[in-house]
PDB file of C-alpha atoms in Angstrom:
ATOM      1  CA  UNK A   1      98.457  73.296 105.011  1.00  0.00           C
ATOM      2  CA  UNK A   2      99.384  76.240 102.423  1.00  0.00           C
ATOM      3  CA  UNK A   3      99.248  79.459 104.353  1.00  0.00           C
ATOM      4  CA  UNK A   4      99.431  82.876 103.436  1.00  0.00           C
ATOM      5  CA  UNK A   5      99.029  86.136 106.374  1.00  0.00           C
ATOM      6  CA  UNK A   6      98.169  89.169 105.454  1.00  0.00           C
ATOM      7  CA  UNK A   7      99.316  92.312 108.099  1.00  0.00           C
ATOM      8  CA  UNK A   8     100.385  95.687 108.023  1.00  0.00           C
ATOM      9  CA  UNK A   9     102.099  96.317 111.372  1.00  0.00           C
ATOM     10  CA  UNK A  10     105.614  94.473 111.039  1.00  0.00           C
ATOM     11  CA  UNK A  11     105.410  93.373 114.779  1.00  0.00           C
ATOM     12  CA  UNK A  12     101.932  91.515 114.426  1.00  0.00           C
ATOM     13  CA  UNK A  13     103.570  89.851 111.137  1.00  0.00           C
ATOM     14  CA  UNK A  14     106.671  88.748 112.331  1.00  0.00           C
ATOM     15  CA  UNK A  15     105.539  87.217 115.743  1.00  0.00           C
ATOM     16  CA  UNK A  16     102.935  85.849 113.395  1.00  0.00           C
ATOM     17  CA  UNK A  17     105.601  84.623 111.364  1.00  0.00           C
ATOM     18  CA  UNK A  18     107.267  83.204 114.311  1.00  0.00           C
ATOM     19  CA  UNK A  19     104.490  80.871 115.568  1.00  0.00           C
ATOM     20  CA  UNK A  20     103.330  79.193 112.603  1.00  0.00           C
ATOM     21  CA  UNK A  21     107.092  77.900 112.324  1.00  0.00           C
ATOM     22  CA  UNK A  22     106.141  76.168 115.548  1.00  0.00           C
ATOM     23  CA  UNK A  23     103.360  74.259 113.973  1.00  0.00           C
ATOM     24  CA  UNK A  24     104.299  71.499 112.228  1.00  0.00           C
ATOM     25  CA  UNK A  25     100.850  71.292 109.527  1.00  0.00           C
ATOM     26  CA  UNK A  26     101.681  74.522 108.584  1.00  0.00           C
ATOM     27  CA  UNK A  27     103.763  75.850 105.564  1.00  0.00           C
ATOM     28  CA  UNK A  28     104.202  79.655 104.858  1.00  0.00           C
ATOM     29  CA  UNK A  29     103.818  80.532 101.776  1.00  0.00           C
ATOM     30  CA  UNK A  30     103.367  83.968 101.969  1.00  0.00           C
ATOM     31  CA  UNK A  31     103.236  87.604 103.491  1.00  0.00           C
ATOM     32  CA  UNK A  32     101.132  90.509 102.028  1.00  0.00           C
ATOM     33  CA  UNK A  33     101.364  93.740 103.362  1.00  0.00           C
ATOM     34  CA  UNK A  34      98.120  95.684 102.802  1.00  0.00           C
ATOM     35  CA  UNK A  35      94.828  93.979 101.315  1.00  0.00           C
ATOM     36  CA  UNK A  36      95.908  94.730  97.556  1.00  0.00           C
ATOM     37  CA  UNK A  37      98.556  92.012  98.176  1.00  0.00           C
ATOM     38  CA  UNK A  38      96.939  90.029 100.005  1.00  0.00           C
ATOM     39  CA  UNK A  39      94.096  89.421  97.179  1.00  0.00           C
ATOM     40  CA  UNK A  40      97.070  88.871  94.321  1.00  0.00           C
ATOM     41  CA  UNK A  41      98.863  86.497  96.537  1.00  0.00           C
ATOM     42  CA  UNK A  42      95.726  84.504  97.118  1.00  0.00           C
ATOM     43  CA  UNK A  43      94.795  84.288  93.420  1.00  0.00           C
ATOM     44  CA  UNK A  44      98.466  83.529  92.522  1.00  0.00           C
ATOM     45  CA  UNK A  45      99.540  81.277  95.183  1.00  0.00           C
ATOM     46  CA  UNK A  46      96.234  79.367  95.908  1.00  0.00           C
ATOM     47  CA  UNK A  47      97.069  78.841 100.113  1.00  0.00           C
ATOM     48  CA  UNK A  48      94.675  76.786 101.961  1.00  0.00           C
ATOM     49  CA  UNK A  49      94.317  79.059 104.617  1.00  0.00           C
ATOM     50  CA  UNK A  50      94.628  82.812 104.589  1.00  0.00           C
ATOM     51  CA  UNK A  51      95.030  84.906 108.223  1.00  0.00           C
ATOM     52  CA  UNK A  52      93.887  88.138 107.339  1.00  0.00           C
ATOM     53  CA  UNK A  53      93.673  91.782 109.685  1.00  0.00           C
ATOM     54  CA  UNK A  54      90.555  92.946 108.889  1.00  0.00           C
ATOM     55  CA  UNK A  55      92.112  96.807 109.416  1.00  0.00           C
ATOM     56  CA  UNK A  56      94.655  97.699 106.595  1.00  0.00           C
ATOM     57  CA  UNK A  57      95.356 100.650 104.495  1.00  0.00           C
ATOM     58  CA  UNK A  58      94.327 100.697 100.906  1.00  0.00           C
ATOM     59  CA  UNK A  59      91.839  97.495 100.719  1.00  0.00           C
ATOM     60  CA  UNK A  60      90.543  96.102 103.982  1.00  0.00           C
ATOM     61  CA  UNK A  61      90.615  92.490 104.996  1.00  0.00           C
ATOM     62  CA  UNK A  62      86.737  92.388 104.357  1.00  0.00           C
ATOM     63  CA  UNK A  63      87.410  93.950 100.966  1.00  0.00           C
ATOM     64  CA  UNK A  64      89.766  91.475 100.142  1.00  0.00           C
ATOM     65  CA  UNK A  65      87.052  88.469 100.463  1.00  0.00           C
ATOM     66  CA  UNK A  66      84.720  90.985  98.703  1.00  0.00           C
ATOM     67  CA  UNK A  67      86.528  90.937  95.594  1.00  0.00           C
ATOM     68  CA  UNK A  68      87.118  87.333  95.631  1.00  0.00           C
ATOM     69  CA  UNK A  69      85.039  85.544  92.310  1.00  0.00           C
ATOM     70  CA  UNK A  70      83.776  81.920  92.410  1.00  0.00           C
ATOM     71  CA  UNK A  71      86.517  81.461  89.961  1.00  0.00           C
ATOM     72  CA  UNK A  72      88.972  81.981  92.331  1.00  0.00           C
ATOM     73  CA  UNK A  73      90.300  79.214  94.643  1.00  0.00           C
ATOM     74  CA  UNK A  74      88.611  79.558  97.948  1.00  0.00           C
ATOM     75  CA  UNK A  75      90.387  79.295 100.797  1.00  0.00           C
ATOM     76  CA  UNK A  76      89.689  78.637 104.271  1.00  0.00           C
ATOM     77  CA  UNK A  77      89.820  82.554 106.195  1.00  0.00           C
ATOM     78  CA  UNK A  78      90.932  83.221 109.238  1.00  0.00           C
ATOM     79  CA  UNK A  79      90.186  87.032 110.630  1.00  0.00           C
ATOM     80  CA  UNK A  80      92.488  89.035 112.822  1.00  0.00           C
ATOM     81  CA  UNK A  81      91.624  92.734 114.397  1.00  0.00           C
ATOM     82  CA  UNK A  82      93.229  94.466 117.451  1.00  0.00           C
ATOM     83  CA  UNK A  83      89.410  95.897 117.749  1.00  0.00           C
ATOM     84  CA  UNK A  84      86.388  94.467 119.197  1.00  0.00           C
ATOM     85  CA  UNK A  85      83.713  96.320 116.939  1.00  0.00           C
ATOM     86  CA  UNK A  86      83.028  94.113 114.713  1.00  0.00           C
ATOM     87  CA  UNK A  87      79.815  91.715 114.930  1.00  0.00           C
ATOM     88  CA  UNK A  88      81.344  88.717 116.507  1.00  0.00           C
ATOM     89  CA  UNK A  89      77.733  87.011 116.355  1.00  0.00           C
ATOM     90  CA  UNK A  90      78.078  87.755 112.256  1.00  0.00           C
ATOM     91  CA  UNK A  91      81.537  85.395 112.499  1.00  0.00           C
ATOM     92  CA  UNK A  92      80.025  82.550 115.010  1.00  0.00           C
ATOM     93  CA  UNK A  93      76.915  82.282 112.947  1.00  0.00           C
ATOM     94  CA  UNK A  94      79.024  82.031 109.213  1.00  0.00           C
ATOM     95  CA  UNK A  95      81.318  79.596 110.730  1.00  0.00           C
ATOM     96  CA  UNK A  96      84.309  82.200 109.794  1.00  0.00           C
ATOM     97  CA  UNK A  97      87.026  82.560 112.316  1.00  0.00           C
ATOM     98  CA  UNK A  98      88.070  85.574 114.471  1.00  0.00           C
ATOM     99  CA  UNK A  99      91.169  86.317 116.149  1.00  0.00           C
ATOM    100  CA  UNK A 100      91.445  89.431 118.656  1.00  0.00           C
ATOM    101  CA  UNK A 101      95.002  90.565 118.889  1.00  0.00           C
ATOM    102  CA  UNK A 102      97.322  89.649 120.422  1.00  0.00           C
ATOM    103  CA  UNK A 103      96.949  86.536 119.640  1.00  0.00           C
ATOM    104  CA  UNK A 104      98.198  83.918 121.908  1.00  0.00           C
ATOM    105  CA  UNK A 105      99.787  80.816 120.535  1.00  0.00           C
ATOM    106  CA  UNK A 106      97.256  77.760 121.874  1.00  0.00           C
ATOM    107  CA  UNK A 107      94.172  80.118 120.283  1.00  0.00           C
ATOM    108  CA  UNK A 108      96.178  80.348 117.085  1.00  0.00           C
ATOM    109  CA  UNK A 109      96.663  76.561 116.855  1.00  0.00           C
ATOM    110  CA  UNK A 110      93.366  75.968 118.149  1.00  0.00           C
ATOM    111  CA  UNK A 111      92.444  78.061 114.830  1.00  0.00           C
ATOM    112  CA  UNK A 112      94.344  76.348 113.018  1.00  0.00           C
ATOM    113  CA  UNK A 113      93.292  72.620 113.844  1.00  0.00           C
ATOM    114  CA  UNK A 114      89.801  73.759 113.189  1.00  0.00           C
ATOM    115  CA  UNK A 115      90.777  75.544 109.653  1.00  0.00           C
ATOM    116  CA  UNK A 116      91.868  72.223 108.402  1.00  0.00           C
ATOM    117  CA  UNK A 117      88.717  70.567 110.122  1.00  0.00           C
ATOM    118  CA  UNK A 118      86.713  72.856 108.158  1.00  0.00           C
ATOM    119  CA  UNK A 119      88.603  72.791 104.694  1.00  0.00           C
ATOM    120  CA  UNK A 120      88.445  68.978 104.693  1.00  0.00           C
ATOM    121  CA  UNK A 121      84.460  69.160 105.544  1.00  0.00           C
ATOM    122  CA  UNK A 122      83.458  71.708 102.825  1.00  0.00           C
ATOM    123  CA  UNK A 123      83.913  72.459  99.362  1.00  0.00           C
ATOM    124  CA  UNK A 124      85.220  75.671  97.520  1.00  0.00           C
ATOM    125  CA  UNK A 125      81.352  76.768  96.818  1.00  0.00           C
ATOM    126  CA  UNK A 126      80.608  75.992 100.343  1.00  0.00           C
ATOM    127  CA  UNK A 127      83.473  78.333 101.575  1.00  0.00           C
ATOM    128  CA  UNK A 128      82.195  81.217  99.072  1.00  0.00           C
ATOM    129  CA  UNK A 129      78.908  81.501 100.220  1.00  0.00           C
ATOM    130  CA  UNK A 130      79.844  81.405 103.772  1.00  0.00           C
ATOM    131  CA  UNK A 131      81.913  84.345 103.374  1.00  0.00           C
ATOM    132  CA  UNK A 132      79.395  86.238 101.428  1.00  0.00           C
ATOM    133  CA  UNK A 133      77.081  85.847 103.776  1.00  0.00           C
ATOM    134  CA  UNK A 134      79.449  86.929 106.533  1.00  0.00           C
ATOM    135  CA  UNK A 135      79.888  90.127 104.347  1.00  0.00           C
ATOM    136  CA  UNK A 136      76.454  90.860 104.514  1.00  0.00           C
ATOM    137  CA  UNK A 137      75.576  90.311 107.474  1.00  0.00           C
ATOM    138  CA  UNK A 138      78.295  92.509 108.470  1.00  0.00           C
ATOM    139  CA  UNK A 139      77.081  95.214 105.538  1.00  0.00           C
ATOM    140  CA  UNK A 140      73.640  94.494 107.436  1.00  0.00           C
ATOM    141  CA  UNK A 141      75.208  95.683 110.677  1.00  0.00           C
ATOM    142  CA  UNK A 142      76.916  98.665 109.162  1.00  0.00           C
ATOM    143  CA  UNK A 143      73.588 100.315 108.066  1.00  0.00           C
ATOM    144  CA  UNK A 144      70.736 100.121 105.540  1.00  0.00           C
ATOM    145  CA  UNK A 145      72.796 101.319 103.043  1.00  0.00           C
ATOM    146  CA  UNK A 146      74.896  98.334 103.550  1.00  0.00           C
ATOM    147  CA  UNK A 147      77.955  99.711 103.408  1.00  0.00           C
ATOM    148  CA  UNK A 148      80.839  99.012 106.014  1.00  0.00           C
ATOM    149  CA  UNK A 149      82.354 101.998 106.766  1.00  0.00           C
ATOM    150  CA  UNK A 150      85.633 103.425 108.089  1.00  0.00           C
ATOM    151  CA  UNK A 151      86.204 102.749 112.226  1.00  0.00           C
ATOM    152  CA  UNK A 152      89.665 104.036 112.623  1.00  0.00           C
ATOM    153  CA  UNK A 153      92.586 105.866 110.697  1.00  0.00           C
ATOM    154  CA  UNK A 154      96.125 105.367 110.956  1.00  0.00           C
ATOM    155  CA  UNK A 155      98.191 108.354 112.001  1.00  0.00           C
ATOM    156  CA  UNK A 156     102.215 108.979 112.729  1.00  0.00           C
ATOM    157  CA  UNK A 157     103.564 108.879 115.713  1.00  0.00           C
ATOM    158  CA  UNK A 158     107.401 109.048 116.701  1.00  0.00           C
ATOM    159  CA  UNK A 159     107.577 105.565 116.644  1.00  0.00           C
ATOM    160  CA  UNK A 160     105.541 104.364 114.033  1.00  0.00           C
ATOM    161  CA  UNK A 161     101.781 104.442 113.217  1.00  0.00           C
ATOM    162  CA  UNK A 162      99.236 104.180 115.258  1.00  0.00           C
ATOM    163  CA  UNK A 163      95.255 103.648 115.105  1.00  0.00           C
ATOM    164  CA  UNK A 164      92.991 106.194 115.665  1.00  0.00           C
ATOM    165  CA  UNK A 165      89.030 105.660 116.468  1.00  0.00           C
ATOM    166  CA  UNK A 166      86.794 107.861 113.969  1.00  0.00           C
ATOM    167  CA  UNK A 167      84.668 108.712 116.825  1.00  0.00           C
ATOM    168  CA  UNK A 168      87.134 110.584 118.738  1.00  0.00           C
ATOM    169  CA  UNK A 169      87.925 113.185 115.787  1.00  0.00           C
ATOM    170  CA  UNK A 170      85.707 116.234 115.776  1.00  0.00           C
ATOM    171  CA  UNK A 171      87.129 118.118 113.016  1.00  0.00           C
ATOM    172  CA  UNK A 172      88.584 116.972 109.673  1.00  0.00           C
ATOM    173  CA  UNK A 173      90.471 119.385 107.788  1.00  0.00           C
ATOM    174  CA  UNK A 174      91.404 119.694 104.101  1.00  0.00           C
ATOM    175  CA  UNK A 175      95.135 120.958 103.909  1.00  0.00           C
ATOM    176  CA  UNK A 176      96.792 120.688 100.147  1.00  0.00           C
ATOM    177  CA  UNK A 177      97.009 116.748  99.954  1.00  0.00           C
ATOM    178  CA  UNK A 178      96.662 116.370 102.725  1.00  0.00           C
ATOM    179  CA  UNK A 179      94.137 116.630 106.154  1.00  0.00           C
ATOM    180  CA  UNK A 180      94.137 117.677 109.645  1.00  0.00           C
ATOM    181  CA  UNK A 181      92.341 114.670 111.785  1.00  0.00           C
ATOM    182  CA  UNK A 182      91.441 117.287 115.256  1.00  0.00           C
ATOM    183  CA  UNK A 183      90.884 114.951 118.231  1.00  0.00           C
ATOM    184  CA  UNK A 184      91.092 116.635 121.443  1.00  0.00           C
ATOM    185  CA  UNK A 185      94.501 118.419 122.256  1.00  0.00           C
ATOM    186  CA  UNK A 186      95.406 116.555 119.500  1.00  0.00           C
ATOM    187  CA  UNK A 187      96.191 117.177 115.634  1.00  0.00           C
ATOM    188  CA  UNK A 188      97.434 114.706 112.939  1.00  0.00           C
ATOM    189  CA  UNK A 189      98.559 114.823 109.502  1.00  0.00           C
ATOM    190  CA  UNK A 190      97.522 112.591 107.304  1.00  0.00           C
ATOM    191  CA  UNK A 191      98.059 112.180 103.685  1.00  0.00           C
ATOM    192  CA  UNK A 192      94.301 111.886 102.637  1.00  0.00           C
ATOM    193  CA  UNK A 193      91.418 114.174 101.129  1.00  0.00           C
ATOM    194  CA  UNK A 194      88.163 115.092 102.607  1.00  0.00           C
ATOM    195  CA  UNK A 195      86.140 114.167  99.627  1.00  0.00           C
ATOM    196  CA  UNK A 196      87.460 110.533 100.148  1.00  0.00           C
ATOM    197  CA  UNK A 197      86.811 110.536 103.749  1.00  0.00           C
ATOM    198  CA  UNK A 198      83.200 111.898 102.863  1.00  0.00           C
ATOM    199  CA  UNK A 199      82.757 108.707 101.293  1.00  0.00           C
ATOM    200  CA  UNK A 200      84.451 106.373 103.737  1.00  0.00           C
ATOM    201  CA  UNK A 201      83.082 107.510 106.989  1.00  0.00           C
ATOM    202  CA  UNK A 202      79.609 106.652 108.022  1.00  0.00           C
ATOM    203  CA  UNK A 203      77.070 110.187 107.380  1.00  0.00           C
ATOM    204  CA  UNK A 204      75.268 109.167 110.709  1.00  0.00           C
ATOM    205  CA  UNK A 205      78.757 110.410 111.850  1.00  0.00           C
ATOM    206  CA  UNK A 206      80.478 112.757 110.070  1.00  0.00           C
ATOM    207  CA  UNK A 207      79.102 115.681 108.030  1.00  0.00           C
ATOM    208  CA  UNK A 208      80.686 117.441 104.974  1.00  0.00           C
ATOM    209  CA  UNK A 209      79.784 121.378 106.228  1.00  0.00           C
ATOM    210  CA  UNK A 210      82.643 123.155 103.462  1.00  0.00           C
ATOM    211  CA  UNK A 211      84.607 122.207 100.548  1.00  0.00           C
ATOM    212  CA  UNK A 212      87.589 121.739 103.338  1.00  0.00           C
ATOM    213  CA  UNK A 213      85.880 120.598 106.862  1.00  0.00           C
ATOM    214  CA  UNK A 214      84.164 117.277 108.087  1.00  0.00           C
ATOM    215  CA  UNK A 215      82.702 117.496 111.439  1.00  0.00           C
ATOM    216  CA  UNK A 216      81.772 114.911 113.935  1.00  0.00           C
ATOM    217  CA  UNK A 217      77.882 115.675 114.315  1.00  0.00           C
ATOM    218  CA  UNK A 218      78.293 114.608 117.747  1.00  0.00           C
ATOM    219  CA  UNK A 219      80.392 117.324 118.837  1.00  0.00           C
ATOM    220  CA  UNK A 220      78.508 120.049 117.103  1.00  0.00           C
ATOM    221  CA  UNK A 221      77.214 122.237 119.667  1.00  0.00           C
ATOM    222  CA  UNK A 222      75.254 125.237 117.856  1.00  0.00           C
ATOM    223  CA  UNK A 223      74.810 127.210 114.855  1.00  0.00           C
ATOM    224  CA  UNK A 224      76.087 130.925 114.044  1.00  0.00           C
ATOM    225  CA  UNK A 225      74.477 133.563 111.324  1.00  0.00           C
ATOM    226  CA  UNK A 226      76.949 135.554 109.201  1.00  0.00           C
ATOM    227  CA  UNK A 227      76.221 137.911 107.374  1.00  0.00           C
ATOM    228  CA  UNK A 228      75.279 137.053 103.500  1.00  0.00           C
ATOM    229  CA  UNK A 229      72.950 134.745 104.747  1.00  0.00           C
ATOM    230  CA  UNK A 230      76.031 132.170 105.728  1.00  0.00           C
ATOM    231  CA  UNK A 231      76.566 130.393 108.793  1.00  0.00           C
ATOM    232  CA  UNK A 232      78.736 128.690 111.015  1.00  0.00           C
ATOM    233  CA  UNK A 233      79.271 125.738 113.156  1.00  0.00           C
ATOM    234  CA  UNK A 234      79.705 125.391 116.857  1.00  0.00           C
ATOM    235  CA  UNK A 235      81.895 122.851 118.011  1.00  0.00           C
ATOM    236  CA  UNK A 236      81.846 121.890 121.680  1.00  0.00           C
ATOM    237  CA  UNK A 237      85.476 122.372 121.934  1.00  0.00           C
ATOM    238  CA  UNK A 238      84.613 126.525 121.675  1.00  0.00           C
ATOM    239  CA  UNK A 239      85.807 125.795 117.202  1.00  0.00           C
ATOM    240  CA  UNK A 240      83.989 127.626 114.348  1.00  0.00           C
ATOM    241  CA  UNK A 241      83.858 126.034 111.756  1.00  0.00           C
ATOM    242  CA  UNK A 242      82.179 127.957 108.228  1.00  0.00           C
ATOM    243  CA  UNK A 243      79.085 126.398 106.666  1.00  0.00           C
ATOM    244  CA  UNK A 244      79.340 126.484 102.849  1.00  0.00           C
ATOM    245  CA  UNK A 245      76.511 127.443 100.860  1.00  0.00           C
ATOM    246  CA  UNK A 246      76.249 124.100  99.067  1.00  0.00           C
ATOM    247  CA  UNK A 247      76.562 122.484 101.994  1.00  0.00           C
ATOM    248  CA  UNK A 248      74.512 124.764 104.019  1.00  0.00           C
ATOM    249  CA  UNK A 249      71.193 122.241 103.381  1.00  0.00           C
ATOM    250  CA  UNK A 250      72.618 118.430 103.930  1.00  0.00           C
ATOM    251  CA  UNK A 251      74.368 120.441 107.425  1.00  0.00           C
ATOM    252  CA  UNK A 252      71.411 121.816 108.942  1.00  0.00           C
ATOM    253  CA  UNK A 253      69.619 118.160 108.117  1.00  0.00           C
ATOM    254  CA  UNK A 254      72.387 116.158 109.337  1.00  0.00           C
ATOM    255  CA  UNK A 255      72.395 118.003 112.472  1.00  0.00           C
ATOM    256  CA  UNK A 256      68.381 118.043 113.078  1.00  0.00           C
ATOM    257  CA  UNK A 257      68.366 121.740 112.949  1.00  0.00           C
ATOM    258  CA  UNK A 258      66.199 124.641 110.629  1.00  0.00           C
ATOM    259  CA  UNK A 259      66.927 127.802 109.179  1.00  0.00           C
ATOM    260  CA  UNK A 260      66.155 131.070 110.923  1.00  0.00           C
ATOM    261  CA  UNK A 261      63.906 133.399 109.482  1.00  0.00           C
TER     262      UNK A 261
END
């Protein structure tokens, strides 16, 4: 069986690496970094089987199988997350895969076995339209707009990078070409822009208040009149944070309040 894994944190790849050379069915064909990769690899190098981390920079693992066409050869998908967010009834009910990190090495053959069970039992069109429907029912369980959106965000750290849960920022900055993610006592740079993360992270969550702040709705804890008619934000960390005028409408409905008279 053709193989191909797509990862972005070395460790997970190489011990990855290291037990599919333990399984004798398997051949490894090839390693993508990031989801860009990942879909060029599968196009070019036609695997069987593709293990693929849902959470990667740039293109997702469920933006990989997205962008697959019909045309394409189909393979069999394996999914791999370190989170437990996603709809594992949306998986069962597709017949798709899912690996929660780490992985141990009898689930991974177990995985596997049934891979090849099901890429002998069903056809390229079958295997399509099995991961369509996954997407949608996943799209379905993201919202009625249907889109799936960002859950985490990678951030330095001494050591390396490290995942960081959307719902535990309060503030998003704009700084140059970069942003500040706030979360707690904490602050991270990221090289990122708040217009993108406007469109990445779910509005039920965040709202754009200013040309240069997101703020978790969550943690917004009252509003503030300035003078001009402007306003400000209350975070429940003790933050201001300035309401611009263009924003001033979409803020006040995304946090259920009115304007003052």
């Amino acid at each position: 069986m053709r193989v191909i894994v797509a990862d972005d944190e070395p460790l997970a790849l190489r011990r990855m690496q290291s037990s599919l050379a333990c399984i004798p069915e398997v051949e490894l064909v090839g390693c993508a970094r990031n989801g860009v990769e990942a879909l060029t690899m599968i196009r070019g190098l036609r695997p069987d089987l593709v293990i693929l981390d849902i959470e990667m920079p740039g293109r997702s693992g469920l933006a990989v199988i997205e962008n697959l066409r019909s045309s394409d050869t189909i393979p069999e998908v394996i999914f791999s997350t370190a989170f437990a967010h996603y709809a594992v009834k949306a998986f069962e009910v597709n017949a798709v895969d899912y690996l929660t990190k780490p992985v141990t090495f009898e689930r991974l053959r177990e995985a596997i076995r049934c891979a090849g069970e099901r890429l002998a039992a069903r056809t390229a069109n079958q295997r399509f339209a099995e991961l369509q429907a996954l997407i949608a029912a996943l799209q379905a369980e993201a919202g009625n707009d249907g889109q799936i959106y960002e859950q985490e965000l990678w951030v330095r750290r001494r050591d390396g990078l490290e995942r960081l849960r959307v719902q535990s920022i309060e503030l998003i900055e704009a700084q140059g070409d970069y942003v500040n993610l706030h979360a707690g006592e904490e602050m991270h740079l990221v090289r990122d822009t708040v217009s993108s993360l406007a469109l990445r992270l779910n509005p039920a969550l965040f709202v754009r208040c200013h040309r240069s702040f997101l703020v978790n709705i969550s943690r917004v804890r009252g509003l503030r009149r300035k003078g001009g008619g402007l306003m400000e934000l209350t975070l429940d960390t003790g933050r201001l944070v300035a309401v611009g005028p263009n924003y001033a409408e979409n803020t006040l409905k995304a946090v259920n309040a009115k304007r003052w008279r």
